[in-house]
Amino acid sequence: MTTTEARTGHRICPLCESTCGLLVELEGRAITRVAPNPADLMSAGHSCAKGLGLGRIEGDPDRIRTPLLRTTGGGFREATWGEAFAEIARRLPEFVTDDPGSCALYHGNPAAHHLDSTFYLGELIGALGTRNVYSPASVDTWPKNLAHMLLYGTGLGMSLPDIDRTDYLLILGSNPMVSNGSTVTAPGMHHRLQALRERGGTLVVVDPVRTRTAEVADQHVPIRPGTDALFLLGVLSVIAAEGLARPGRVPDVVDGLDEALALAREYTPESVAEACGVDVALIRTVARGFAGATAAVAHSRIGTCMQEFGTLANWLVEVLTIVTGNLDRPGGAMFSLPPAGGQNTWPVTKPPKLMFDRWRSRVRGLPEAMGELPAVCFAEEILTPGPGRTRALITLAGNPARSLPNSGAIEEALDALEFMVSVDCYLNETTRHADVILPPPPVTTRGHHDVTLSHFQIRNVARYTPPLLDLADGEMAEWQILLRLAAIAKGTPHRPVDEMDDEVAAVAARRAAKLAGCEPERAGEATAGRRGPQRLLDLRLRSGPYGDRFGLDPGGLTLAALEDNLDGIDYGPLTSRLPEVLRTPDGRIHLVPEMIARDLPRLRASMTRPAPELVLINRRQRRGMNSWLHNALPQPDGGQCALLMSPHDAAERGLVDGDRVAVTSRVTTVAAELRIDDALRPGVASMPHGWGHDGPGLRTPRSASAPGSNYNALVDDDTALEALTASPIFNGVPVTVTRTSEEHS
Ligand SMILES: Nc1nc2c(c(=O)[nH]1)N[C@H]1C(S)=C(S)[C@@H](COP(=O)(O)OP(=O)(O)OC[C@H]3O[C@@H](n4cnc5c(=O)[nH]c(N)nc54)[C@H](O)[C@@H]3O)O[C@H]1N2
Ligand SMILES: Nc1nc2c(c(=O)[nH]1)N[C@H]1C(S)=C(S)[C@@H](COP(=O)(O)OP(=O)(O)OC[C@H]3O[C@@H](n4cnc5c(=O)[nH]c(N)nc54)[C@H](O)[C@@H]3O)O[C@H]1N2
Ligand code: SF4
Ligand SMILES: [Mo]
């Protein structure tokens, strides 16, 4: 495959949940041009500045391309892979054998878009035997995962907004015009929202800020942060009082409908309006519009998760969908049928157990979810002495030093580790604390199918784009890195990776054969020509809902079929899946789970509480991806990182546009530049996250030259948490803002 001629290949963009199909032009090993693929069956020619910047992201001269080893002087030196693994083999085993919790693992956002980690991370976690596993899921999705888990039985098999067929879309706490959406894979959101309005549908956006998405909506509900649950109860109370419920449209699998409506009744619009900062009339309009639409759906995302009542808010979104009869029907909330299978396609073999609170963290006793601990435990598990303390860490594709709350404590903790390995392409705020850094190979050497995100696709399409290049000398695939680390953790550092891979594949083949209803040998032989993630993917696809069952269903889906159809294979719009999709213990939906009902008094008590004068919320930026694109794709305007505030709040504080200000929370003070913006509702200020590229030892000169302000230094990891999942409250941080200098531009 290695060639020096220019050529074009297909590549699914790995950067965000839209998973756009791209056409990548290569000259030698360099990406020279990226264009959207108009023929892609999912994205139909959509892309964005980040995907089109893939060449600059991959070609960034500041990327790490060789393993780095910490020197005694505190810097790093380049090393061979052999040296790097020898150092890991010398130091890591101590933390695996003496106490299973003493080596933690953090895997970040890009790992969720990566076949290698999808299939092999579990091997490393198993080998480490650790329960101290962390990821951004516990800061961005758990409240939604938990709500869906309680109602439908799995954390990943969520209900999705059928955007292309709905008549009424209520978006809460998401700005897909900038983020391109999350827990919904619907590339080209701009066109989809436009199409909704052109067919006479209604778009309502609930957000404290008049975002770009709110700007294209019919109605903007400028809510006070953290009050979505009250707002939704207000909407439901109108539906209850005015007899607008239509649960008869949902199959008879729901218990507790009357109970849900009864408990909403007391939250009249009049009683919640002040706390929400939303007009009574607007609450009624939304209730009547939603309930009266032929097909309506609500989509809630991180604005509703990173807040005090996240699980309640996300539960109420589903309640609203269900009582208005919009679950599992076109234009409502539907379930996808992911090509590689998943939690809600696999048969239930034993009584399903809730993947929540099966164990708790050592220091604060906070609950596990889906096999991981809340990330707010990360620093304290390292810094708090005692048996079981975390003393070593592996990070994979993550920057916890900028993405988790209380960055000061995180960096202190990273500093206190006895050993740290990072698999990452930058020497950044996190990896500067590592002892060994192992670089991933170029994205062009990876195949791509989004196993996880296809749970969120609003159309059943299967796609795969193969590697465009072989690994070059000095490059190692991430699945091989993960298996080498696992071998070291198991005390067999020299075990050949291919032998381990065969073992992983044999287990996967047995599982796939069971799903496909054939002998394991048949599955093994059918996929024997492949290795690594491709073999595991083939096993999953062929035993998945469209699979060829290893030849038993000729014409069914195989990896080879996708290789022959690089624009994808279309399986049509989402179809009804109730009741088969449910994985709850009795196969029914219990609309008022006990865990949720127990949290309602906390919400009720918040209604009479005085609101803080000013709270900080987060915004995303078009060219950013959390913390890690700032070096490769510098923002066109340094002011993008500014603290935004409404004219009213600025005037009250005697502040003017361009002022340098001090933003102070319970945790610390951060300096920022003020911009006045009437898109913000009074009482709310906004900053982007992922900035603060400062301190010693970074090898990201372009982002370090415009470091920006670190939002997460301000965020509390201790007293202010979402009560059920211990998610941090990124949105709604009480702050004070004062001028630090008289000069302003
Ligand atoms: N360009 C870009 N795209 C990205 C990313 C990026 O960093 N940059 N990150 C990716 C990732 S990892 C994710 S998870 C997704 C997230 O995608 P989205 O969920 O769309 O996230 P945001 O764009 O941050 O939108 C959240 C919105 O919630 C609002 N909000 C804040 N507090 C509240 C509240 O209490 N209630 C309500 N109703 N709204 C509130 C904010 O004002 C903001 O407009 O984006 C992904 N896409
Ligand atoms: N205040 C506040 N904080 C937030 C958020 C917010 O809205 N507000 N959003 C949260 C959300 S939604 C998320 S998902 C998290 C993100 O949290 P993280 O995932 O911890 O942070 P990222 O900035 O996405 O860091 C990605 C890392 O992966 C590396 N990387 C990129 N590509 C590869 C690859 O192919 N292989 C490997 N091995 N490494 C790679 C990058 O260099 C970078 O170090 O941040 C969260 N933090
Ligand atoms: S919208 Fe997301 S998937 Fe599409 S090109 Fe941009 S970053 Fe890539
Ligand atoms: Mo995220």
Coordinates of N, CA and C in Angstrom, one line a residue, residues 19-97:
T19 N -19.3 11.5 12.5 CA -18.7 10.4 11.7 C -18.8 10.7 10.2
C20 N -18.5 11.9 9.8 CA -18.6 12.2 8.4 C -17.7 11.4 7.5
G21 N -18.2 11.1 6.3 CA -17.4 10.4 5.3 C -16.5 11.5 4.6
L22 N -15.2 11.2 4.5 CA -14.3 12.2 3.9 C -13.6 11.5 2.8
L23 N -13.1 12.3 1.8 CA -12.2 11.8 0.8 C -10.8 12.5 1.1
V24 N -9.9 11.6 1.3 CA -8.6 12.1 1.7 C -7.5 11.9 0.6
E25 N -6.9 13.0 0.3 CA -5.8 12.9 -0.8 C -4.5 12.8 -0.1
L26 N -3.7 11.8 -0.6 CA -2.4 11.5 0.0 C -1.3 11.7 -1.0
E27 N -0.2 12.3 -0.6 CA 1.0 12.3 -1.4 C 2.1 11.7 -0.5
G28 N 2.5 10.5 -0.9 CA 3.4 9.8 0.0 C 2.6 9.5 1.2
R29 N 3.1 9.8 2.4 CA 2.4 9.6 3.6 C 1.6 10.8 4.1
A30 N 1.7 11.9 3.4 CA 1.1 13.1 3.9 C -0.3 13.3 3.3
I31 N -1.2 13.8 4.2 CA -2.5 14.2 3.7 C -2.4 15.6 3.1
T32 N -2.7 15.7 1.8 CA -2.5 17.0 1.2 C -3.9 17.7 1.0
R33 N -5.0 16.9 1.0 CA -6.3 17.6 0.8 C -7.4 16.7 1.4
V34 N -8.4 17.3 1.9 CA -9.5 16.6 2.5 C -10.8 17.2 1.9
A35 N -11.7 16.4 1.4 CA -13.0 16.9 0.9 C -14.1 16.1 1.5
P36 N -15.3 16.7 1.7 CA -16.4 15.8 2.1 C -16.7 14.8 1.0
N37 N -17.2 13.7 1.4 CA -17.6 12.7 0.4 C -19.2 12.8 0.2
P38 N -19.5 13.3 -1.0 CA -21.0 13.6 -1.3 C -21.7 12.3 -1.3
A39 N -21.1 11.2 -1.6 CA -21.8 9.9 -1.8 C -21.9 9.1 -0.5
D40 N -21.3 9.6 0.6 CA -21.4 8.9 1.9 C -22.9 8.8 2.3
L41 N -23.3 7.6 2.6 CA -24.7 7.3 2.9 C -25.2 7.9 4.2
M42 N -24.3 8.2 5.1 CA -24.6 8.8 6.4 C -24.5 10.3 6.3
S43 N -23.4 10.8 5.8 CA -23.1 12.3 5.9 C -23.4 13.1 4.6
A44 N -23.6 12.4 3.5 CA -24.0 13.0 2.2 C -23.3 14.3 1.9
G45 N -22.0 14.4 2.1 CA -21.3 15.6 1.7 C -21.1 16.6 2.8
H46 N -21.5 16.2 4.0 CA -21.3 17.2 5.1 C -19.9 17.0 5.7
S47 N -19.3 18.1 6.2 CA -18.1 18.0 6.9 C -17.9 19.3 7.7
C48 N -16.8 19.5 8.3 CA -16.6 20.8 9.0 C -15.1 21.1 9.0
A49 N -14.8 22.3 9.6 CA -13.4 22.8 9.5 C -12.4 21.8 10.2
K50 N -12.9 21.0 11.1 CA -12.0 20.1 11.8 C -11.7 18.9 10.9
G51 N -12.7 18.3 10.4 CA -12.5 17.2 9.5 C -11.6 17.6 8.3
L52 N -12.0 18.8 7.7 CA -11.2 19.3 6.5 C -9.8 19.6 6.9
G53 N -9.6 19.8 8.2 CA -8.2 20.1 8.7 C -7.4 18.9 9.1
L54 N -7.9 17.7 8.8 CA -7.3 16.5 9.2 C -5.8 16.4 8.8
G55 N -5.5 17.0 7.6 CA -4.1 17.1 7.1 C -3.3 17.9 8.1
R56 N -3.8 19.0 8.5 CA -3.0 19.8 9.4 C -2.9 19.2 10.8
I57 N -3.9 18.5 11.2 CA -3.9 17.8 12.5 C -2.9 16.7 12.5
E58 N -2.9 15.9 11.4 CA -2.0 14.8 11.3 C -0.6 15.3 11.0
G59 N -0.5 16.4 10.3 CA 0.9 16.9 9.9 C 1.5 17.8 10.9
D60 N 0.8 18.1 12.0 CA 1.3 19.1 13.0 C 2.7 18.7 13.4
P61 N 3.7 19.6 13.1 CA 5.1 19.2 13.4 C 5.4 19.0 14.9
D62 N 4.5 19.5 15.7 CA 4.7 19.3 17.1 C 4.2 18.0 17.7
R63 N 3.6 17.2 16.8 CA 3.1 15.9 17.3 C 4.3 15.0 17.7
I64 N 4.0 14.1 18.7 CA 5.0 13.1 19.1 C 4.9 12.0 18.1
R65 N 6.1 11.6 17.5 CA 6.1 10.4 16.6 C 7.0 9.3 17.0
T66 N 7.7 9.5 18.1 CA 8.7 8.6 18.7 C 8.4 8.4 20.2
P67 N 8.6 7.2 20.7 CA 8.4 7.1 22.2 C 9.3 8.1 22.9
L68 N 8.8 8.6 24.0 CA 9.6 9.5 24.8 C 9.8 8.9 26.2
L69 N 11.0 9.1 26.8 CA 11.3 8.7 28.1 C 11.7 9.8 29.0
R70 N 11.2 9.9 30.2 CA 11.6 11.0 31.1 C 13.1 10.8 31.4
T71 N 13.8 11.9 31.5 CA 15.2 11.9 31.8 C 15.3 12.3 33.3
T72 N 16.5 12.0 33.9 CA 16.7 12.4 35.3 C 16.6 13.9 35.5
G73 N 16.9 14.7 34.4 CA 16.8 16.1 34.5 C 15.4 16.6 34.5
G74 N 14.4 15.8 34.3 CA 13.0 16.2 34.2 C 12.4 16.4 32.8
G75 N 13.3 16.4 31.8 CA 12.8 16.5 30.5 C 12.5 15.2 29.9
F76 N 12.4 15.1 28.5 CA 12.2 13.8 27.8 C 13.2 13.6 26.8
R77 N 13.5 12.4 26.5 CA 14.4 12.1 25.4 C 13.7 11.0 24.5
E78 N 14.0 11.1 23.2 CA 13.5 10.1 22.3 C 14.0 8.7 22.6
A79 N 13.2 7.7 22.4 CA 13.7 6.4 22.7 C 13.1 5.4 21.7
T80 N 13.7 4.2 21.6 CA 13.1 3.2 20.7 C 11.9 2.6 21.4
W81 N 11.1 1.9 20.6 CA 10.0 1.2 21.3 C 10.5 0.1 22.3
G82 N 11.6 -0.5 21.9 CA 12.2 -1.5 22.8 C 12.6 -0.9 24.1
E83 N 13.2 0.2 24.1 CA 13.6 0.9 25.3 C 12.4 1.3 26.1
A84 N 11.4 1.8 25.4 CA 10.2 2.3 26.1 C 9.5 1.2 26.9
F85 N 9.3 0.0 26.1 CA 8.6 -1.1 26.8 C 9.5 -1.7 27.9
A86 N 10.8 -1.7 27.7 CA 11.7 -2.2 28.7 C 11.5 -1.4 30.0
E87 N 11.4 -0.1 29.9 CA 11.3 0.8 31.1 C 9.9 0.5 31.7
I88 N 8.9 0.3 30.9 CA 7.5 0.0 31.5 C 7.6 -1.4 32.2
A89 N 8.3 -2.3 31.5 CA 8.3 -3.7 32.1 C 9.1 -3.7 33.4
R90 N 10.0 -2.7 33.5 CA 10.8 -2.6 34.8 C 10.0 -2.0 35.9
R91 N 9.1 -1.1 35.5 CA 8.5 -0.3 36.6 C 7.0 -0.6 36.8
L92 N 6.3 -1.0 35.8 CA 4.8 -1.2 36.0 C 4.4 -2.4 36.9
P93 N 5.0 -3.5 36.7 CA 4.5 -4.7 37.4 C 4.3 -4.5 38.9
E94 N 5.1 -3.8 39.6 CA 5.0 -3.5 41.0 C 3.6 -3.0 41.3
F95 N 3.0 -2.2 40.5 CA 1.7 -1.6 40.8 C 0.6 -2.5 40.4
V96 N 0.9 -3.6 39.7 CA -0.1 -4.6 39.3 C -0.2 -5.7 40.3
T97 N 0.9 -6.1 40.8 CA 0.9 -7.3 41.7 C 0.5 -7.0 43.1

